[in-house]
Amino acid sequence: MNPSRFIRQAAVIGFAVLLISGCTDRKQLKDEWLQAAAKQEQMQSYQFAGEAGFQLDPSLFQGAQPLTAAMLSAFKEGKLTYQGKASLKEPAQAEADFKLSAKGSDTGLDMPVVLKDNKLYLHLPIISKADEYVSVPLTAQPERLNQTGRLSAAVSSKLLQGVDPAWLEAGGKDEKLATGETATRITLQVTDKNRKQVSEYLAQAIPAALEEWTTSGLLSDAQTKAWKEALGSLQLAAPSTLDIWIDAQGFIRQQKGELRFSLKEGGPVHTVTWTHRTDAVNEPPAFSKEPPKQAKPLADILKLLPKAPGK
């Protein structure tokens, strides 16, 4: 598996999702969204849960290594559900359970994740044996883990700064979250009328957002260049939408969206739908997972994987 290629493919979805994520005074709506995005830096601990559905054209996987293509193709018409908790206070810690299911199936691939003691442990069913994990050391600059809130806020702000307020719509002011709290909803709409304009803006905004990752040391210059090339031709399709809910404290607590996109003008259209919820903000998480007893370094796993043709 080529991790950087896998990440780039995921970034096509991930960065587009971030942009779409986040009579009325539409300028005020934009200001409220920007303020909520900046406030995410103050979110130091939380619980999270969500799900995503995928309808992806096979062309998305062309050129990938066989194992990478197999992992990505599992998303072709699948559903990803997840839940977990995280604390960005030193030392950073997180745990989560992900499940990837094929369309129409109640069973699927379980992928638990543990981050503790500056190591990330993840179980990959296609690679790992039962009860065996892949370990990724995060010891080079562990303080970066504690800065992810700041980075998330900075990236969101970069992506939202040039958003045209005309793309935004106001929702209810006192809509109920799953926890019973009230929140204000804001919707970003991609229509046939503004689709090209939003896509052109995205092509300009993504490089600025990527620079935040490079400056933070989480991406090398070469990786940043590769990401820009992969995302440069991204085209949004209509209708695409994102609803966000901002609570009384100013935190983005929920988002729900449907994103349609292609990797080139006139290319196959891929669709991603998702819901993401955040609760128990800045409350001490009750972690229950411990580092696994059986873990192999990622470098050892990569040595055993076949190279892509022509590599």
mmCIF file of C-alpha atoms in Angstrom, residues 13 66 88 99 187 258:
data_model
loop_
_atom_site.group_PDB
_atom_site.id
_atom_site.type_symbol
_atom_site.label_atom_id
_atom_site.label_comp_id
_atom_site.label_asym_id
_atom_site.label_seq_id
_atom_site.Cartn_x
_atom_site.Cartn_y
_atom_site.Cartn_z
ATOM 1 C CA ILE A 13 -13.093 13.837 -0.618
ATOM 2 C CA PRO A 66 -3.651 -3.545 -5.891
ATOM 3 C CA LEU A 88 -5.896 17.153 22.774
ATOM 4 C CA LYS A 99 -16.909 -0.024 10.592
ATOM 5 C CA THR A 187 -26.667 25.715 4.931
ATOM 6 C CA GLU A 258 -24.300 15.524 0.404
#
